[in-house]
Amino acid sequence: MKATPVSDNLIQLNRLGVVNAFLVREDDGFTLVDTTLSGNAGAIVEAAGAAGLPIVRIALTHAHGDHIGSLDALAAALPDAEVLISSRDAILLSGDKTMQEGERGEVKGGFPGAKTKPTRTIEGGERVGSLEAIATPGHTPGHLAFLDTRDRTLYCGDVFSTLFGVYTSARANPLFPLPYFATWDKEIELESAIELRTHEPAALAPGHGPVNIDALEQMDDAIAQSAEVAAKK
Ligand SMILES: [Zn+2]
């Protein structure tokens, strides 16, 4: 696990160069955004300890295995930490892939589920410390992004990825197509990417790829290219 301080409020935790979690500094401790793959709880707790604060909250963007993989071990190690996820992805987190009323198609990608239940479910518009949750369905039905209202860093989960270029998950990056193949509904995903752009993030902190400062232009390009793909269908 590689821990990289990006700003005063943010430490990026990266596994194998591919999967991110983030420690977001708050007055009372860290909010951990996502947990990466299984087997990383010890390294995540250690990274927080090395930075001098406990993890007091775990906020999950969505229930895919590469984001919730270390949740059970973290919850065991941090019994007082809050665990937050949308009510929709909480169902997926419980291992239930049943589609809900009004949803088309089927969810894609790996949902190993977890024993851990959220201590609280959250929806778009609600706050998690300095973070504002933004409903961003598409990659999964209950995907959330988190905007740090102090510095406008956007924890965008898998709405955008920045590994080998900035892409929405509505269009396959030939060098890293995983987020695309694991996306439930490309049309809704593109709408969520457009929604996130309207929040004018100062930095993009995605589930996969480096933290991109000044990413607005690249977000515009990624959205335009995704829209082109959608229009051809
Ligand atoms: Zn995902």
mmCIF file of C-alpha atoms and ligand atoms in Angstrom:
data_model
loop_
_atom_site.group_PDB
_atom_site.id
_atom_site.type_symbol
_atom_site.label_atom_id
_atom_site.label_comp_id
_atom_site.label_asym_id
_atom_site.label_seq_id
_atom_site.Cartn_x
_atom_site.Cartn_y
_atom_site.Cartn_z
ATOM 1 C CA MET A 1 0.000 0.000 0.000
ATOM 2 C CA LYS A 2 1.492 3.295 -1.074
ATOM 3 C CA ALA A 3 0.408 6.361 0.933
ATOM 4 C CA THR A 4 0.884 9.694 -0.858
ATOM 5 C CA PRO A 5 -0.048 13.019 0.760
ATOM 6 C CA VAL A 6 -1.746 15.033 -2.008
ATOM 7 C CA SER A 7 -2.941 18.064 -0.027
ATOM 8 C CA ASP A 8 -3.536 19.109 3.607
ATOM 9 C CA ASN A 9 -6.850 17.278 3.579
ATOM 10 C CA LEU A 10 -5.985 14.249 1.476
ATOM 11 C CA ILE A 11 -3.748 11.194 1.547
ATOM 12 C CA GLN A 12 -4.030 8.862 -1.435
ATOM 13 C CA LEU A 13 -3.697 5.138 -0.647
ATOM 14 C CA ASN A 14 -2.846 3.117 -3.726
ATOM 15 C CA ARG A 15 -2.708 -0.634 -4.192
ATOM 16 C CA LEU A 16 -0.736 -2.179 -7.085
ATOM 17 C CA GLY A 17 -0.831 1.153 -8.932
ATOM 18 C CA VAL A 18 -4.434 0.465 -9.892
ATOM 19 C CA VAL A 19 -6.873 0.788 -6.986
ATOM 20 C CA ASN A 20 -7.278 3.800 -4.683
ATOM 21 C CA ALA A 21 -8.703 4.581 -1.301
ATOM 22 C CA PHE A 22 -8.416 8.016 0.309
ATOM 23 C CA LEU A 23 -7.868 9.331 3.825
ATOM 24 C CA VAL A 24 -9.722 12.641 4.138
ATOM 25 C CA ARG A 25 -8.642 14.695 7.151
ATOM 26 C CA GLU A 26 -11.357 16.061 9.444
ATOM 27 C CA ASP A 27 -11.150 17.670 12.904
ATOM 28 C CA ASP A 28 -12.157 14.443 14.629
ATOM 29 C CA GLY A 29 -10.115 11.980 12.523
ATOM 30 C CA PHE A 30 -10.004 10.571 9.024
ATOM 31 C CA THR A 31 -12.879 9.702 6.742
ATOM 32 C CA LEU A 32 -11.717 6.752 4.651
ATOM 33 C CA VAL A 33 -13.247 6.861 1.166
ATOM 34 C CA ASP A 34 -13.430 3.242 -0.083
ATOM 35 C CA THR A 35 -11.319 0.335 1.178
ATOM 36 C CA THR A 36 -9.620 -1.165 -1.929
ATOM 37 C CA LEU A 37 -9.355 -4.948 -2.384
ATOM 38 C CA SER A 38 -9.375 -7.450 0.465
ATOM 39 C CA GLY A 39 -6.179 -7.888 2.454
ATOM 40 C CA ASN A 40 -5.373 -4.212 2.891
ATOM 41 C CA ALA A 41 -7.030 -3.309 6.209
ATOM 42 C CA GLY A 42 -3.803 -3.489 8.208
ATOM 43 C CA ALA A 43 -1.927 -1.251 5.778
ATOM 44 C CA ILE A 44 -4.790 1.261 5.691
ATOM 45 C CA VAL A 45 -5.009 1.505 9.496
ATOM 46 C CA GLU A 46 -1.217 1.815 9.631
ATOM 47 C CA ALA A 47 -1.201 4.648 7.079
ATOM 48 C CA ALA A 48 -3.772 6.571 9.132
ATOM 49 C CA GLY A 49 -1.754 5.971 12.292
ATOM 50 C CA ALA A 50 1.419 7.193 10.612
ATOM 51 C CA ALA A 51 -0.442 10.386 9.660
ATOM 52 C CA GLY A 52 -1.451 10.838 13.299
ATOM 53 C CA LEU A 53 -5.234 10.412 13.232
ATOM 54 C CA PRO A 54 -7.670 7.531 13.686
ATOM 55 C CA ILE A 55 -10.163 6.505 10.996
ATOM 56 C CA VAL A 56 -13.574 7.535 12.361
ATOM 57 C CA ARG A 57 -15.690 7.008 9.231
ATOM 58 C CA ILE A 58 -15.681 4.731 6.196
ATOM 59 C CA ALA A 59 -17.611 6.212 3.263
ATOM 60 C CA LEU A 60 -18.155 3.867 0.321
ATOM 61 C CA THR A 61 -18.746 5.129 -3.213
ATOM 62 C CA HIS A 62 -20.257 1.803 -4.277
ATOM 63 C CA ALA A 63 -20.367 -1.905 -3.480
ATOM 64 C CA HIS A 64 -17.935 -3.379 -6.065
ATOM 65 C CA GLY A 65 -15.339 -5.730 -4.587
ATOM 66 C CA ASP A 66 -12.359 -3.494 -5.357
ATOM 67 C CA HIS A 67 -13.944 -0.729 -3.233
ATOM 68 C CA ILE A 68 -15.405 -2.728 -0.322
ATOM 69 C CA GLY A 69 -12.842 -5.569 -0.255
ATOM 70 C CA SER A 70 -11.215 -4.633 3.058
ATOM 71 C CA LEU A 71 -14.424 -3.422 4.724
ATOM 72 C CA ASP A 72 -15.036 -6.395 7.007
ATOM 73 C CA ALA A 73 -11.456 -6.437 8.277
ATOM 74 C CA LEU A 74 -11.506 -2.660 8.765
ATOM 75 C CA ALA A 75 -14.813 -2.786 10.627
ATOM 76 C CA ALA A 76 -13.339 -5.458 12.897
ATOM 77 C CA ALA A 77 -10.214 -3.363 13.506
ATOM 78 C CA LEU A 78 -12.187 -0.111 13.940
ATOM 79 C CA PRO A 79 -15.366 -1.114 15.801
ATOM 80 C CA ASP A 80 -16.318 2.524 16.531
ATOM 81 C CA ALA A 81 -16.007 3.769 12.952
ATOM 82 C CA GLU A 82 -19.169 4.763 11.097
ATOM 83 C CA VAL A 83 -19.821 2.840 7.856
ATOM 84 C CA LEU A 84 -21.695 4.804 5.180
ATOM 85 C CA ILE A 85 -23.066 3.784 1.788
ATOM 86 C CA SER A 86 -26.174 4.649 -0.219
ATOM 87 C CA SER A 87 -29.323 2.714 0.670
ATOM 88 C CA ARG A 88 -29.370 1.270 -2.871
ATOM 89 C CA ASP A 89 -25.804 -0.033 -2.829
ATOM 90 C CA ALA A 90 -26.327 -1.245 0.760
ATOM 91 C CA ILE A 91 -28.517 -3.943 -0.812
ATOM 92 C CA LEU A 92 -25.643 -4.917 -3.129
ATOM 93 C CA LEU A 93 -23.264 -4.780 -0.146
ATOM 94 C CA SER A 94 -25.460 -7.371 1.568
ATOM 95 C CA GLY A 95 -24.884 -9.656 -1.449
ATOM 96 C CA ASP A 96 -28.348 -9.156 -2.985
ATOM 97 C CA LYS A 97 -28.129 -8.347 -6.719
ATOM 98 C CA THR A 98 -31.890 -8.197 -7.279
ATOM 99 C CA MET A 99 -32.809 -5.247 -9.477
ATOM 100 C CA GLN A 100 -35.166 -2.756 -7.855
ATOM 101 C CA GLU A 101 -38.350 -1.266 -9.217
ATOM 102 C CA GLY A 102 -37.767 1.072 -12.160
ATOM 103 C CA GLU A 103 -34.250 -0.228 -12.896
ATOM 104 C CA ARG A 104 -33.472 -1.761 -16.285
ATOM 105 C CA GLY A 105 -30.878 -4.397 -17.117
ATOM 106 C CA GLU A 106 -28.627 -6.096 -14.611
ATOM 107 C CA VAL A 107 -25.755 -4.933 -12.471
ATOM 108 C CA LYS A 108 -22.282 -5.849 -13.730
ATOM 109 C CA GLY A 109 -18.929 -6.514 -12.107
ATOM 110 C CA GLY A 110 -18.024 -8.230 -8.868
ATOM 111 C CA PHE A 111 -20.225 -7.851 -5.788
ATOM 112 C CA PRO A 112 -18.684 -10.187 -3.206
ATOM 113 C CA GLY A 113 -20.839 -8.600 -0.467
ATOM 114 C CA ALA A 114 -19.706 -8.014 3.102
ATOM 115 C CA LYS A 115 -20.788 -9.106 6.543
ATOM 116 C CA THR A 116 -20.552 -5.513 7.711
ATOM 117 C CA LYS A 117 -23.785 -3.522 7.650
ATOM 118 C CA PRO A 118 -23.709 0.241 7.214
ATOM 119 C CA THR A 119 -24.184 2.125 10.466
ATOM 120 C CA ARG A 120 -26.101 4.691 8.404
ATOM 121 C CA THR A 121 -27.172 4.902 4.774
ATOM 122 C CA ILE A 122 -26.729 8.210 2.961
ATOM 123 C CA GLU A 123 -28.209 9.753 -0.160
ATOM 124 C CA GLY A 124 -27.190 12.566 -2.504
ATOM 125 C CA GLY A 125 -27.219 15.954 -0.776
ATOM 126 C CA GLU A 126 -26.334 14.584 2.645
ATOM 127 C CA ARG A 127 -23.087 15.461 4.425
ATOM 128 C CA VAL A 128 -20.312 13.245 5.715
ATOM 129 C CA GLY A 129 -18.116 15.691 7.635
ATOM 130 C CA SER A 130 -16.784 18.126 5.019
ATOM 131 C CA LEU A 131 -17.916 15.869 2.201
ATOM 132 C CA GLU A 132 -21.159 16.365 0.327
ATOM 133 C CA ALA A 133 -22.586 13.150 -1.136
ATOM 134 C CA ILE A 134 -23.682 13.419 -4.773
ATOM 135 C CA ALA A 135 -25.989 10.768 -6.213
ATOM 136 C CA THR A 136 -24.206 9.446 -9.314
ATOM 137 C CA PRO A 137 -25.992 6.281 -10.463
ATOM 138 C CA GLY A 138 -24.901 4.426 -13.580
ATOM 139 C CA HIS A 139 -21.723 2.536 -12.716
ATOM 140 C CA THR A 140 -23.851 0.955 -9.987
ATOM 141 C CA PRO A 141 -27.471 1.944 -9.237
ATOM 142 C CA GLY A 142 -26.580 3.576 -5.917
ATOM 143 C CA HIS A 143 -23.153 5.014 -6.711
ATOM 144 C CA LEU A 144 -22.174 8.114 -4.712
ATOM 145 C CA ALA A 145 -19.456 10.682 -5.304
ATOM 146 C CA PHE A 146 -18.174 12.884 -2.464
ATOM 147 C CA LEU A 147 -17.239 16.543 -2.907
ATOM 148 C CA ASP A 148 -14.957 18.083 -0.285
ATOM 149 C CA THR A 149 -16.592 21.484 0.174
ATOM 150 C CA ARG A 150 -13.382 22.955 1.665
ATOM 151 C CA ASP A 151 -11.202 22.577 -1.423
ATOM 152 C CA ARG A 152 -13.575 21.083 -4.036
ATOM 153 C CA THR A 153 -11.686 17.808 -4.350
ATOM 154 C CA LEU A 154 -14.114 15.361 -5.919
ATOM 155 C CA TYR A 155 -13.965 11.736 -4.801
ATOM 156 C CA CYS A 156 -15.691 10.470 -7.911
ATOM 157 C CA GLY A 157 -15.508 6.705 -7.349
ATOM 158 C CA ASP A 158 -15.831 5.025 -10.736
ATOM 159 C CA VAL A 159 -17.785 7.778 -12.548
ATOM 160 C CA PHE A 160 -14.436 8.905 -13.948
ATOM 161 C CA SER A 161 -11.130 7.045 -13.963
ATOM 162 C CA THR A 162 -7.747 8.638 -14.670
ATOM 163 C CA LEU A 163 -5.542 5.607 -15.264
ATOM 164 C CA PHE A 164 -3.931 6.048 -18.718
ATOM 165 C CA GLY A 165 -6.145 9.074 -19.413
ATOM 166 C CA VAL A 166 -9.401 10.540 -18.090
ATOM 167 C CA TYR A 167 -12.425 8.463 -19.075
ATOM 168 C CA THR A 168 -16.013 8.166 -17.921
ATOM 169 C CA SER A 169 -17.135 4.602 -17.274
ATOM 170 C CA ALA A 170 -19.601 5.024 -20.165
ATOM 171 C CA ARG A 171 -16.721 4.575 -22.618
ATOM 172 C CA ALA A 172 -14.058 1.851 -22.588
ATOM 173 C CA ASN A 173 -10.475 2.964 -22.066
ATOM 174 C CA PRO A 174 -8.659 0.386 -24.237
ATOM 175 C CA LEU A 175 -5.770 0.355 -21.740
ATOM 176 C CA PHE A 176 -8.030 -0.025 -18.692
ATOM 177 C CA PRO A 177 -11.541 -1.166 -19.706
ATOM 178 C CA LEU A 178 -12.490 -2.658 -16.324
ATOM 179 C CA PRO A 179 -14.653 0.246 -15.042
ATOM 180 C CA TYR A 180 -16.567 0.242 -18.336
ATOM 181 C CA PHE A 181 -17.237 -3.504 -18.292
ATOM 182 C CA ALA A 182 -18.367 -3.278 -14.666
ATOM 183 C CA THR A 183 -20.845 -0.458 -15.409
ATOM 184 C CA TRP A 184 -24.545 -1.223 -14.998
ATOM 185 C CA ASP A 185 -26.102 1.471 -17.250
ATOM 186 C CA LYS A 186 -23.886 3.531 -19.580
ATOM 187 C CA GLU A 187 -26.565 6.104 -20.389
ATOM 188 C CA ILE A 188 -27.239 6.926 -16.741
ATOM 189 C CA GLU A 189 -23.498 6.829 -16.027
ATOM 190 C CA LEU A 190 -22.898 9.514 -18.666
ATOM 191 C CA GLU A 191 -25.612 11.716 -17.098
ATOM 192 C CA SER A 192 -23.850 11.367 -13.748
ATOM 193 C CA ALA A 193 -20.507 12.332 -15.305
ATOM 194 C CA ILE A 194 -22.147 15.469 -16.724
ATOM 195 C CA GLU A 195 -23.698 16.202 -13.320
ATOM 196 C CA LEU A 196 -20.303 15.943 -11.597
ATOM 197 C CA ARG A 197 -18.737 18.348 -14.079
ATOM 198 C CA THR A 198 -21.291 21.011 -13.062
ATOM 199 C CA HIS A 199 -19.817 20.977 -9.543
ATOM 200 C CA GLU A 200 -16.549 22.392 -10.969
ATOM 201 C CA PRO A 201 -14.187 20.187 -8.971
ATOM 202 C CA ALA A 202 -10.686 21.545 -8.355
ATOM 203 C CA ALA A 203 -9.275 18.011 -8.344
ATOM 204 C CA LEU A 204 -10.503 14.610 -9.412
ATOM 205 C CA ALA A 205 -9.740 11.771 -6.964
ATOM 206 C CA PRO A 206 -11.003 8.580 -8.629
ATOM 207 C CA GLY A 207 -11.154 4.926 -7.670
ATOM 208 C CA HIS A 208 -8.605 4.131 -10.350
ATOM 209 C CA GLY A 209 -5.724 6.343 -11.491
ATOM 210 C CA PRO A 210 -3.801 9.355 -10.218
ATOM 211 C CA VAL A 211 -5.403 12.359 -8.527
ATOM 212 C CA ASN A 212 -5.826 14.932 -11.285
ATOM 213 C CA ILE A 213 -5.595 18.608 -10.371
ATOM 214 C CA ASP A 214 -7.249 21.008 -12.830
ATOM 215 C CA ALA A 215 -9.125 18.205 -14.530
ATOM 216 C CA LEU A 216 -12.066 20.238 -15.889
ATOM 217 C CA GLU A 217 -10.870 20.257 -19.473
ATOM 218 C CA GLN A 218 -10.103 16.536 -19.380
ATOM 219 C CA MET A 219 -13.533 15.891 -17.867
ATOM 220 C CA ASP A 220 -15.077 17.873 -20.735
ATOM 221 C CA ASP A 221 -13.144 15.792 -23.282
ATOM 222 C CA ALA A 222 -14.077 12.529 -21.573
ATOM 223 C CA ILE A 223 -17.757 13.511 -21.514
ATOM 224 C CA ALA A 224 -17.690 14.621 -25.168
ATOM 225 C CA GLN A 225 -16.066 11.376 -26.278
ATOM 226 C CA SER A 226 -18.526 9.300 -24.238
ATOM 227 C CA ALA A 227 -21.444 11.218 -25.734
ATOM 228 C CA GLU A 228 -20.082 10.494 -29.214
ATOM 229 C CA VAL A 229 -20.022 6.761 -28.450
ATOM 230 C CA ALA A 230 -23.561 6.960 -27.053
ATOM 231 C CA ALA A 231 -24.814 8.830 -30.156
ATOM 232 C CA LYS A 232 -23.480 6.097 -32.467
ATOM 233 C CA LYS A 233 -25.622 3.458 -30.744
HETATM 234 ZN ZN ZN B 1 -16.639 -0.135 -9.603
#
